[in-house]
Coordinates of C-alpha atoms and ligand atoms in Angstrom, one line a residue:
X200 CA 17.6 -37.4 -18.3
X201 CA 14.6 -36.1 -19.3
X202 CA 14.7 -33.2 -17.2
X203 CA 18.9 -32.2 -17.5
X204 CA 18.3 -32.3 -21.5
X205 CA 17.0 -28.7 -22.1
X206 CA 19.1 -27.4 -19.4
X207 CA 21.9 -29.0 -21.1
X208 CA 20.8 -27.9 -24.4
X209 CA 20.4 -24.2 -23.0
X210 CA 24.0 -24.4 -22.1
X211 CA 25.7 -25.2 -25.4
X212 CA 23.0 -23.1 -26.8
X213 CA 24.6 -20.2 -25.0
X214 CA 28.2 -21.1 -25.4
X215 CA 28.0 -21.4 -29.0
X216 CA 25.8 -18.2 -28.8
X217 CA 29.1 -16.9 -26.8
X218 CA 31.8 -18.6 -28.9
X219 CA 30.0 -16.7 -32.4
X220 CA 29.7 -13.3 -30.4
X221 CA 33.1 -13.7 -29.8
X222 CA 34.0 -13.8 -33.5
X223 CA 35.5 -17.9 -33.1
X224 CA 33.0 -19.1 -36.1
X225 CA 34.0 -16.3 -38.9
X226 CA 35.8 -17.0 -41.3
X227 CA 37.6 -15.8 -44.4
X228 CA 34.9 -16.3 -47.2
X229 CA 36.0 -16.4 -50.4
X230 CA 36.3 -13.1 -52.3
X231 CA 36.9 -11.5 -49.1
X232 CA 40.2 -9.5 -47.7
X233 CA 43.1 -11.9 -45.9
X234 CA 41.4 -12.2 -42.2
X235 CA 43.2 -11.7 -39.4
X236 CA 41.6 -12.0 -36.1
X237 CA 44.7 -11.9 -33.3
X238 CA 44.8 -14.5 -30.4
X239 CA 42.3 -12.7 -27.8
X240 CA 38.5 -13.0 -28.4
X241 CA 36.8 -10.4 -29.5
X242 CA 39.3 -8.0 -28.6
X243 CA 41.1 -9.0 -31.4
X244 CA 44.3 -7.0 -31.7
X245 CA 42.8 -3.8 -30.1
X246 CA 45.5 -4.0 -28.0
X247 CA 48.3 -3.9 -29.8
X248 CA 46.3 -1.7 -32.4
X249 CA 45.6 1.0 -29.4
X250 CA 49.1 1.0 -28.4
X251 CA 51.2 1.8 -31.8
X252 CA 48.4 1.8 -34.8
X253 CA 51.1 3.1 -37.4
X254 CA 53.3 0.3 -36.1
X255 CA 50.6 -2.5 -36.0
X256 CA 49.2 -1.9 -39.7
X257 CA 53.0 -1.5 -41.3
X258 CA 53.1 -4.6 -39.1
X259 CA 49.8 -6.0 -40.8
X260 CA 50.6 -4.8 -44.6
X261 CA 54.2 -6.7 -44.6
X262 CA 51.9 -9.6 -43.7
X263 CA 48.9 -9.5 -45.8
X264 CA 49.6 -7.0 -48.6
X265 CA 47.4 -4.0 -49.5
X266 CA 44.1 -5.4 -48.0
X267 CA 43.4 -6.7 -45.0
X268 CA 40.5 -7.4 -42.4
X269 CA 41.6 -7.3 -38.9
X270 CA 39.1 -7.6 -35.9
X271 CA 38.9 -4.7 -32.9
X272 CA 37.2 -4.8 -30.3
X273 CA 34.3 -6.9 -31.8
X274 CA 34.1 -5.2 -34.9
X275 CA 36.1 -6.1 -38.1
X276 CA 37.7 -3.5 -40.0
X277 CA 39.1 -3.9 -43.6
X278 CA 42.0 -1.8 -44.0
X279 CA 43.1 -0.7 -47.4
X280 CA 47.4 0.4 -47.5
X281 CA 47.1 1.3 -51.4
X282 CA 46.3 5.0 -52.1
X283 CA 45.2 4.1 -55.6
X284 CA 42.7 2.3 -54.0
X285 CA 41.6 5.0 -51.7
X286 CA 38.7 5.8 -54.1
X287 CA 36.5 3.4 -53.6
X288 CA 36.0 4.3 -49.9
X289 CA 36.1 8.4 -50.4
X290 CA 33.9 8.4 -53.0
X291 CA 31.4 5.4 -52.6
X292 CA 27.7 6.3 -52.4
X293 CA 26.0 6.8 -48.7
X294 CA 23.8 4.4 -49.7
X295 CA 27.2 1.7 -48.8
X296 CA 29.2 3.3 -46.8
X297 CA 28.0 5.1 -44.4
X298 CA 30.0 8.2 -42.1
X299 CA 27.7 9.5 -40.0
X300 CA 26.5 6.3 -37.5
X301 CA 30.5 6.1 -36.6
X302 CA 30.6 9.6 -36.1
X303 CA 27.4 10.0 -34.2
X304 CA 28.6 7.2 -31.8
X305 CA 31.9 9.0 -31.3
X306 CA 30.5 12.0 -30.7
X307 CA 27.5 10.8 -28.4
X308 CA 30.3 8.9 -26.0
X309 CA 33.0 11.8 -26.1
X310 CA 30.7 14.9 -25.9
X311 CA 27.8 13.8 -24.8
X312 CA 26.0 15.6 -27.8
X313 CA 23.1 13.7 -29.4
X314 CA 22.8 15.1 -33.2
X315 CA 19.5 16.4 -35.2
X316 CA 18.9 14.4 -38.8
X317 CA 20.4 17.3 -40.4
X318 CA 23.2 18.0 -38.5
X319 CA 25.8 17.5 -41.0
X320 CA 24.4 19.7 -43.5
X321 CA 24.0 22.7 -41.1
X322 CA 27.8 22.0 -40.5
X323 CA 28.5 21.6 -44.3
X324 CA 26.4 24.5 -44.9
X325 CA 27.4 26.9 -42.5
X326 CA 31.4 25.8 -43.4
X327 CA 31.1 26.5 -46.8
X328 CA 29.9 29.6 -46.2
X329 CA 32.2 30.6 -43.6
X330 CA 35.5 29.0 -43.8
X331 CA 35.8 29.1 -47.5
X332 CA 35.7 31.8 -50.4
X333 CA 34.7 35.3 -49.4
X334 CA 34.1 34.6 -45.5
X335 CA 37.4 33.2 -45.4
X336 CA 38.4 37.6 -45.7
X337 CA 37.0 38.3 -42.3
X338 CA 37.9 35.0 -40.7
X339 CA 41.4 35.9 -41.4
X340 CA 41.3 39.4 -40.1
X341 CA 39.9 38.4 -36.8
X342 CA 42.4 35.6 -36.6
X343 CA 45.1 37.9 -37.6
X344 CA 44.3 40.7 -34.6
X345 CA 43.8 38.7 -31.8
X346 CA 47.2 36.6 -33.1
X347 CA 48.7 40.0 -33.0
X348 CA 47.4 41.2 -29.7
X349 CA 48.5 37.7 -28.1
X350 CA 52.1 37.4 -29.2
X351 CA 52.9 41.5 -28.7
X352 CA 51.4 41.3 -25.4
X353 CA 53.6 38.6 -23.7
X354 CA 56.7 40.7 -24.7
X355 CA 55.5 44.3 -23.9
X356 CA 53.5 46.1 -21.0
X357 CA 53.1 49.1 -23.1
X358 CA 56.9 49.4 -23.8
X359 CA 58.5 47.1 -25.8
X360 CA 60.6 44.7 -24.1
X361 CA 64.3 43.5 -25.9
X362 CA 65.0 40.8 -23.4
X363 CA 64.9 37.2 -24.6
X364 CA 61.5 35.2 -23.1
X365 CA 62.2 31.6 -22.5
X366 CA 59.1 29.3 -23.3
X367 CA 58.4 25.7 -24.2
X368 CA 57.8 26.3 -28.0
X369 CA 55.0 23.3 -28.1
X370 CA 53.2 25.1 -25.2
X371 CA 53.6 28.9 -26.4
X372 CA 52.5 27.4 -30.5
X373 CA 49.8 25.8 -29.3
X374 CA 48.3 28.5 -26.3
X375 CA 48.7 31.0 -28.9
X376 CA 46.8 29.7 -31.8
X377 CA 44.4 28.3 -29.6
X378 CA 43.8 30.9 -27.8
X379 CA 43.4 33.1 -30.9
X380 CA 41.6 31.0 -33.1
X381 CA 39.2 30.8 -29.8
X382 CA 38.5 34.3 -30.1
X383 CA 38.3 34.7 -33.6
X384 CA 35.3 32.0 -33.8
X385 CA 33.9 32.5 -30.7
X386 CA 33.9 36.4 -30.4
X387 CA 35.8 38.8 -27.6
X388 CA 34.3 40.8 -24.9
X389 CA 32.5 43.9 -25.4
X390 CA 33.5 47.2 -24.4
X391 CA 29.5 47.5 -23.4
X392 CA 29.9 44.7 -20.4
X393 CA 33.2 45.2 -19.3
X394 CA 33.2 49.3 -18.9
X395 CA 37.0 50.0 -20.9
X396 CA 38.3 48.2 -24.2
X397 CA 41.2 47.8 -22.4
X398 CA 39.8 45.6 -19.9
X399 CA 37.7 43.8 -22.3
X400 CA 40.9 42.6 -24.1
X401 CA 42.3 41.7 -20.6
X402 CA 39.7 39.7 -19.9
X403 CA 39.6 37.9 -23.4
X404 CA 43.5 37.3 -22.3
X405 CA 42.8 35.6 -19.5
X406 CA 39.6 33.7 -20.1
X407 CA 41.2 32.4 -23.0
X408 CA 44.5 31.4 -21.8
X409 CA 42.1 29.6 -18.5
X410 CA 40.1 27.8 -21.0
X411 CA 43.1 26.5 -22.8
X412 CA 44.3 25.5 -19.7
X413 CA 41.4 23.1 -18.9
X414 CA 41.3 22.3 -22.5
X415 CA 44.7 20.5 -22.6
X416 CA 43.4 18.4 -19.5
X417 CA 40.8 17.1 -21.8
X418 CA 43.1 16.9 -25.0
X419 CA 45.4 14.5 -23.1
X420 CA 42.5 12.1 -21.9
X421 CA 41.0 12.2 -25.4
X422 CA 42.5 9.4 -27.3
X423 CA 41.4 6.9 -24.1
X424 CA 38.2 8.6 -23.9
X425 CA 37.6 8.1 -27.6
X426 CA 38.4 4.6 -27.4
X427 CA 36.1 3.8 -24.3
X428 CA 38.8 2.7 -22.0
X429 CA 39.5 5.7 -19.7
X430 CA 39.9 4.7 -15.7
X431 CA 37.6 5.3 -13.0
X432 CA 39.3 8.6 -11.7
X433 CA 40.2 9.8 -15.2
X434 CA 36.6 9.2 -16.6
X435 CA 35.3 11.1 -13.3
X436 CA 37.7 14.1 -14.4
X437 CA 36.2 14.0 -17.7
X438 CA 33.0 13.9 -16.7
X439 CA 33.7 17.3 -14.6
X440 CA 35.9 18.8 -17.7
X441 CA 33.1 18.5 -20.2
X442 CA 30.4 20.1 -17.5
X443 CA 33.2 22.1 -17.5
X444 CA 33.0 23.3 -21.1
X445 CA 29.4 23.3 -21.7
X446 CA 29.2 26.1 -18.8
X447 CA 32.4 28.3 -20.1
X448 CA 31.0 27.8 -23.7
X449 CA 27.5 28.2 -23.4
X450 CA 25.3 29.5 -25.6
X451 CA 23.8 31.8 -22.7
X452 CA 27.7 33.2 -22.3
X453 CA 29.1 32.7 -25.7
X454 CA 25.9 35.4 -26.9
X455 CA 27.4 38.4 -24.2
X456 CA 30.2 38.8 -26.7
X457 CA 30.7 40.8 -30.1
X458 CA 32.6 39.2 -32.9
X459 CA 31.4 35.7 -32.7
X460 CA 31.9 34.7 -36.1
X461 CA 29.3 33.6 -38.5
X462 CA 30.1 29.9 -38.8
X463 CA 29.2 29.8 -34.6
X464 CA 26.0 31.9 -35.2
X465 CA 24.5 30.2 -38.3
X466 CA 24.8 26.8 -36.3
X467 CA 23.3 27.7 -33.4
X468 CA 20.6 29.5 -35.1
X469 CA 20.1 26.3 -37.4
X470 CA 20.0 24.1 -34.4
X471 CA 17.5 26.4 -32.8
X472 CA 15.3 26.5 -35.6
X473 CA 15.1 22.7 -35.9
X474 CA 14.0 22.5 -32.3
X475 CA 17.3 21.8 -30.3
X476 CA 17.3 22.6 -26.7
X477 CA 19.7 24.5 -25.4
X478 CA 21.4 22.5 -23.2
X479 CA 22.1 20.4 -26.5
X480 CA 23.6 23.6 -27.7
X481 CA 26.0 23.8 -25.2
X482 CA 27.7 20.8 -25.7
X483 CA 28.0 21.2 -29.2
X484 CA 29.6 24.5 -28.5
X485 CA 32.2 22.1 -27.2
X486 CA 32.0 19.9 -30.0
X487 CA 33.0 23.4 -32.2
X488 CA 35.8 24.4 -29.7
X489 CA 37.4 20.9 -30.0
X490 CA 37.1 20.3 -34.0
X491 CA 38.4 23.9 -34.5
X492 CA 41.4 24.3 -31.7
X493 CA 42.9 20.5 -31.4
X494 CA 44.9 20.1 -34.3
X495 CA 46.0 23.6 -35.4
X496 CA 48.3 24.4 -32.0
X497 CA 50.4 21.3 -32.3
X498 CA 50.5 21.7 -36.2
X499 CA 51.6 24.9 -35.4
X500 CA 54.5 23.7 -33.2
X501 CA 55.9 21.1 -35.9
X502 CA 56.2 23.8 -38.3
X503 CA 58.2 26.2 -36.8
X504 CA 60.3 23.3 -35.5
X505 CA 61.0 22.2 -38.4
X506 CA 61.7 25.5 -39.8
X507 CA 64.1 26.1 -37.1
X508 CA 66.1 22.8 -37.8
X509 CA 66.4 23.2 -41.1
X510 CA 67.8 26.6 -41.9
X511 CA 68.4 26.8 -45.6
X512 CA 64.0 26.5 -45.6
X513 CA 63.9 28.9 -42.7
X514 CA 65.9 31.6 -45.0
X515 CA 63.8 30.6 -47.8
X516 CA 60.4 31.3 -45.7
X517 CA 62.2 34.5 -44.1
X518 CA 62.5 35.9 -47.7
X519 CA 59.2 35.0 -48.9
X520 CA 57.4 36.7 -46.2
X521 CA 59.9 39.9 -46.4
X522 CA 58.6 40.2 -50.1
X523 CA 55.2 39.9 -49.1
X524 CA 55.8 42.5 -46.7
X525 CA 57.5 44.7 -48.7
X526 CA 54.9 44.3 -52.0
X527 CA 52.3 45.6 -49.8
X528 CA 54.4 48.5 -48.9
X529 CA 54.4 47.4 -44.9
X530 CA 57.2 47.9 -42.6
X531 CA 57.1 46.3 -39.4
X532 CA 58.2 48.8 -36.5
X533 CA 57.2 48.9 -33.0
X534 CA 54.5 52.0 -32.2
X535 CA 53.7 51.3 -36.2
X536 CA 51.1 50.3 -37.4
X537 CA 50.0 46.1 -36.9
X538 CA 50.9 44.2 -39.6
X539 CA 47.9 43.7 -42.1
X540 CA 48.2 40.5 -43.6
X541 CA 45.2 39.5 -45.7
X542 CA 43.9 36.5 -47.4
X543 CA 44.9 37.5 -50.4
X544 CA 48.3 38.1 -49.4
X545 CA 48.1 34.4 -48.2
X546 CA 47.6 33.4 -51.4
X547 CA 51.2 34.4 -52.8
X548 CA 53.4 32.3 -50.6
X549 CA 54.3 29.3 -52.4
X550 CA 57.3 28.5 -50.4
X551 CA 55.3 28.0 -47.1
X552 CA 52.4 26.1 -48.2
X553 CA 55.0 23.6 -49.4
X554 CA 56.2 23.8 -45.8
X555 CA 53.0 23.6 -44.3
X556 CA 52.3 21.0 -46.4
X557 CA 55.4 19.0 -45.6
X558 CA 54.9 19.6 -42.2
X559 CA 51.4 18.1 -42.2
X560 CA 52.6 14.9 -44.3
X561 CA 54.9 14.2 -41.5
X562 CA 52.4 15.0 -38.1
X563 CA 49.1 14.7 -39.6
X564 CA 47.7 10.9 -39.5
X565 CA 43.9 10.4 -39.0
X566 CA 42.1 7.2 -39.5
X567 CA 38.8 7.9 -41.6
X568 CA 36.1 5.1 -41.4
X569 CA 33.0 4.3 -42.7
X570 CA 30.3 1.7 -41.3
X571 CA 29.5 -1.0 -44.1
X572 CA 25.7 -0.9 -44.4
X573 CA 25.4 -3.4 -47.4
X574 CA 27.4 -6.3 -48.6
X575 CA 29.7 -5.1 -50.8
X576 CA 32.9 -5.1 -53.0
X577 CA 35.5 -2.6 -52.8
X578 CA 37.5 -2.3 -56.3
X579 CA 41.1 -2.0 -56.4
X580 CA 43.6 -0.5 -58.7
X581 CA 44.8 -3.4 -60.0
X582 CA 41.7 -4.6 -61.4
X583 CA 40.8 -7.0 -58.6
X584 CA 37.8 -6.4 -56.2
X585 CA 36.9 -8.0 -52.5
X586 CA 33.7 -8.6 -50.9
X587 CA 33.3 -6.5 -47.4
X588 CA 30.2 -7.8 -45.3
X589 CA 27.3 -5.7 -43.8
X590 CA 28.1 -4.4 -40.2
X591 CA 31.9 -4.5 -40.7
X592 CA 34.1 -1.2 -40.8
X593 CA 36.4 -0.2 -44.0
X594 CA 39.3 2.2 -43.1
X595 CA 42.4 4.1 -44.1
X596 CA 45.2 5.2 -42.9
X597 CA 46.7 7.5 -45.0
X598 CA 49.8 8.2 -43.0
X599 CA 51.4 5.2 -43.8
X600 CA 49.5 4.0 -47.2
X601 CA 50.6 7.5 -48.4
X602 CA 52.3 9.9 -46.4
X603 CA 55.1 8.0 -45.6
X604 CA 55.5 5.6 -48.5
X605 CA 59.2 6.1 -49.9
X606 CA 57.6 5.0 -53.4
X607 CA 55.5 8.1 -53.6
X608 CA 57.8 10.1 -51.1
X609 CA 61.4 9.4 -51.2
X610 CA 63.5 9.7 -48.2
X611 CA 59.9 9.8 -46.1
X612 CA 61.1 10.4 -42.8
X613 CA 63.0 13.3 -43.9
X614 CA 61.5 17.3 -43.9
X615 CA 62.1 18.8 -47.3
X616 CA 60.5 21.8 -47.9
X617 CA 60.3 22.2 -51.4
X618 CA 59.0 18.7 -51.7
X619 CA 55.6 20.4 -52.8
X620 CA 57.2 22.8 -54.9
X621 CA 57.9 22.1 -59.0
X622 CA 61.6 23.5 -60.3
X623 CA 59.7 26.7 -60.8
X624 CA 58.4 27.0 -57.9
X625 CA 54.8 26.3 -58.3
X626 CA 52.6 24.3 -56.8
X627 CA 53.4 20.4 -57.3
X628 CA 50.6 18.5 -57.9
X629 CA 52.2 15.2 -59.6
X630 CA 53.0 12.5 -57.4
X631 CA 53.3 8.8 -58.6
X632 CA 52.7 5.3 -58.1
X633 CA 53.5 2.2 -59.8
X634 CA 53.5 5.0 -62.9
X635 CA 50.2 6.0 -61.9
X636 CA 49.2 9.5 -61.1
X637 CA 47.9 10.0 -57.5
X638 CA 44.5 11.8 -56.7
X639 CA 45.8 13.1 -53.3
X640 CA 49.6 13.2 -52.2
X641 CA 49.0 13.5 -48.8
X642 CA 45.4 13.7 -46.7
X643 CA 46.3 15.5 -43.7
X644 CA 42.3 16.5 -43.9
X645 CA 40.4 13.3 -44.6
X646 CA 38.7 13.0 -47.8
X647 CA 35.0 12.5 -49.1
X648 CA 32.1 13.8 -46.8
X649 CA 34.0 14.4 -44.0
X650 CA 36.8 16.3 -45.1
X651 CA 37.4 18.8 -43.0
X652 CA 35.6 21.7 -43.5
X653 CA 38.1 24.1 -41.6
X654 CA 41.2 22.9 -44.2
X655 CA 41.6 26.5 -45.5
X656 CA 41.2 28.2 -42.3
X657 CA 43.4 26.3 -40.2
X658 CA 45.7 26.8 -43.5
X659 CA 45.9 30.1 -43.1
X660 CA 46.3 30.4 -39.6
X661 CA 49.4 28.1 -39.6
X662 CA 51.0 30.7 -42.3
X663 CA 49.5 33.6 -40.2
X664 CA 51.3 32.4 -37.2
X665 CA 55.0 31.6 -38.9
X666 CA 54.8 35.0 -40.8
X667 CA 54.0 37.2 -37.3
X668 CA 56.3 35.0 -35.8
X669 CA 58.9 35.9 -38.4
X670 CA 58.1 39.5 -38.8
X671 CA 58.3 40.2 -34.9
X672 CA 60.2 38.4 -33.3
X673 CA 64.3 36.4 -33.1
X674 CA 63.8 33.2 -31.8
X675 CA 66.0 30.1 -31.4
X676 CA 66.3 26.8 -29.6
X677 CA 67.5 26.9 -26.4
X678 CA 69.9 24.1 -27.2
X679 CA 70.1 24.4 -30.9
X680 CA 71.6 20.8 -30.9
X681 CA 68.5 19.2 -29.5
X682 CA 66.8 16.5 -31.3
X683 CA 63.3 16.6 -32.7
X684 CA 61.1 14.9 -30.3
X685 CA 59.3 11.6 -31.0
X686 CA 55.5 11.7 -32.0
X687 CA 54.1 10.7 -29.2
X688 CA 52.1 7.0 -30.7
X689 CA 49.0 6.9 -28.5
X690 CA 47.5 9.6 -30.9
X691 CA 47.7 7.9 -34.0
X692 CA 44.6 8.2 -36.0
X693 CA 43.1 11.2 -34.3
X694 CA 44.9 14.2 -36.3
X695 CA 47.3 16.1 -35.6
X696 CA 50.0 14.5 -33.5
X697 CA 52.0 15.6 -30.7
X698 CA 55.3 15.5 -29.6
X699 CA 56.3 13.3 -26.5
X700 CA 58.1 15.9 -25.0
X701 CA 58.4 19.6 -25.3
X702 CA 61.3 21.7 -26.6
X703 CA 62.7 24.6 -25.3
X704 CA 63.3 27.6 -27.0
X705 CA 63.6 31.6 -26.5
X706 CA 62.1 34.8 -28.1
X707 CA 62.6 38.9 -27.9
X708 CA 61.3 41.4 -30.4
X709 CA 63.2 42.2 -33.6
X710 CA 63.2 45.7 -33.4
Ligands
HEM34 C1 45.9 21.4 -38.8 C2 44.4 21.3 -38.6 C3 43.7 20.5 -38.6 C4 43.8 19.5 -39.4 C5 44.7 18.7 -39.5 C6 42.0 18.7 -39.2 C7 41.9 17.5 -40.1 C8 40.5 16.8 -39.7 C9 40.5 15.7 -40.2 C10 41.6 14.6 -40.5 C11 39.0 16.0 -40.4 C12 37.9 14.7 -40.8 C13 37.9 13.4 -39.7 C14 37.0 12.1 -40.6 O1 37.2 12.0 -41.7 O2 36.4 11.3 -39.4 C15 38.4 16.6 -39.7 C16 37.2 17.1 -39.7 C17 36.9 18.4 -39.0 N1 37.5 19.4 -38.9 FE1 39.4 19.8 -39.0 N2 41.7 19.9 -38.9 C18 42.1 20.9 -38.7 C19 41.7 22.5 -38.3 C20 40.8 22.2 -38.5 C21 39.7 24.2 -38.1 C22 40.9 25.2 -37.9 C23 38.6 23.9 -38.4 C24 37.3 24.7 -38.2 C25 37.6 26.3 -37.5 C26 37.6 22.7 -38.3 C27 36.9 21.8 -38.3 C28 36.2 20.9 -38.2 C29 35.3 20.0 -38.1 C30 33.6 20.9 -38.1 C31 35.2 18.6 -38.8 C32 34.1 17.9 -38.8 C33 33.8 17.3 -40.6 C34 32.4 16.1 -40.4 O3 32.0 16.0 -39.2 O4 32.7 16.3 -41.6 N3 39.3 21.8 -38.2 N4 39.6 17.6 -39.0

């Protein structure tokens, strides 16, 4: 027996170690939120979570209430479902709850990008300068001219064409907004390299269209890529696409263009000054393309679709657009000057603002996640508090907790274009739960340190797109009775949602 004992001991230890690793011994301790490990060791609830995040969290909320801890692929996530208690996560000091660790991981896996120590600071500095305030004036102008070029090109070849054109509404909206956004941020071809202005424009159109085509393939792989569950052939495809984008968006290529945005240039420069190698910056360019173009196009689709399905809303927005144009003395006609829609004009559209916010309430569904760096207490709005452990994660899913909460937004599944307007027609910001005013009434942009730095630019893009659609085109659904497509449930947690299918529409010039 003397020989067997150490072997047996080792065996027992490794089994115990394995069980420990699989989470078998974790128990809810006093003061901790309800713990729901799920039936499968280690994986926990991850399959159900991945299949339909919103449905899973809804179920957990019914079972456990406003706070609970679930096991997902080896990690313990504590979800807070009471929006009045979000502050404890959104405002907590970085020493306790950290956004970077998690983000760095994801960015490494999905984009092959290894961040510098000051990476996030560089992003914030350049975003504050170029995507907000006065910097936004320049960006809005660039976006405006690219949108009009692309939109008008598709209905004319020199001469205006009054025939109806048919397309998928999702494909059309995403394509136009993606390409215009890309050109506005990453620059356009120059007269110098192409020989003529027409040629430069043509190359921009073709290249941005090709980029969009490849981007959509990556887009579709993205949810599974982010969770690390791609099949073997999908993995190869994702790898191929990544390399293609690093190449198409390389610093060297981008820098042959003109009108490159300060947002892109400053970030390149700050990284170069801090010793980042060029191949890594190429990867960063793809990350920027992803962050800036993956959400706005799908949101533009939903906005236009909700307006088309709600004639009263459409009429209200149309009147507002006409008024803004009239007040600035602009008349839209063929061969006339292109519309000059400035950032200041975009500040005069409360109805359209409300329609945008309502659209994002219904279709933007990010998960906010923070790593717990030390054992800590999470205070809740009712005065109670819960203990969370170092190494765990704390998450918010505002879509279920806030945006679809019938106590906060009555009749939450219905699009109401004036939900965010006061009776006087101003922006409405007072929303309540249990009689207490909420800090945020929707959270499509996330919150706190990682809040979307592109939110003002993105809102402008959406408004510009609708503004131009209404000014230049008549458009309608091919089948006006067709239902609004469902949300593709595989993308919960990634920002703007996409539909399960496209919906046909037709459009033609108004004049
Ligand atoms: C409707 C359109 C958009 C939506 C719904 C959206 C949503 C979001 C959300 C929810 C996050 C935060 C993720 C988190 O907390 O982890 C985020 C991050 C980010 N967004 Fe947006 N976004 C949109 C458009 C844009 C645009 C147009 C740009 C740039 C021009 C942009 C640039 C970024 C960047 C760089 C980040 C990373 C921020 C960080 O790491 O701190 N986004 N976006």
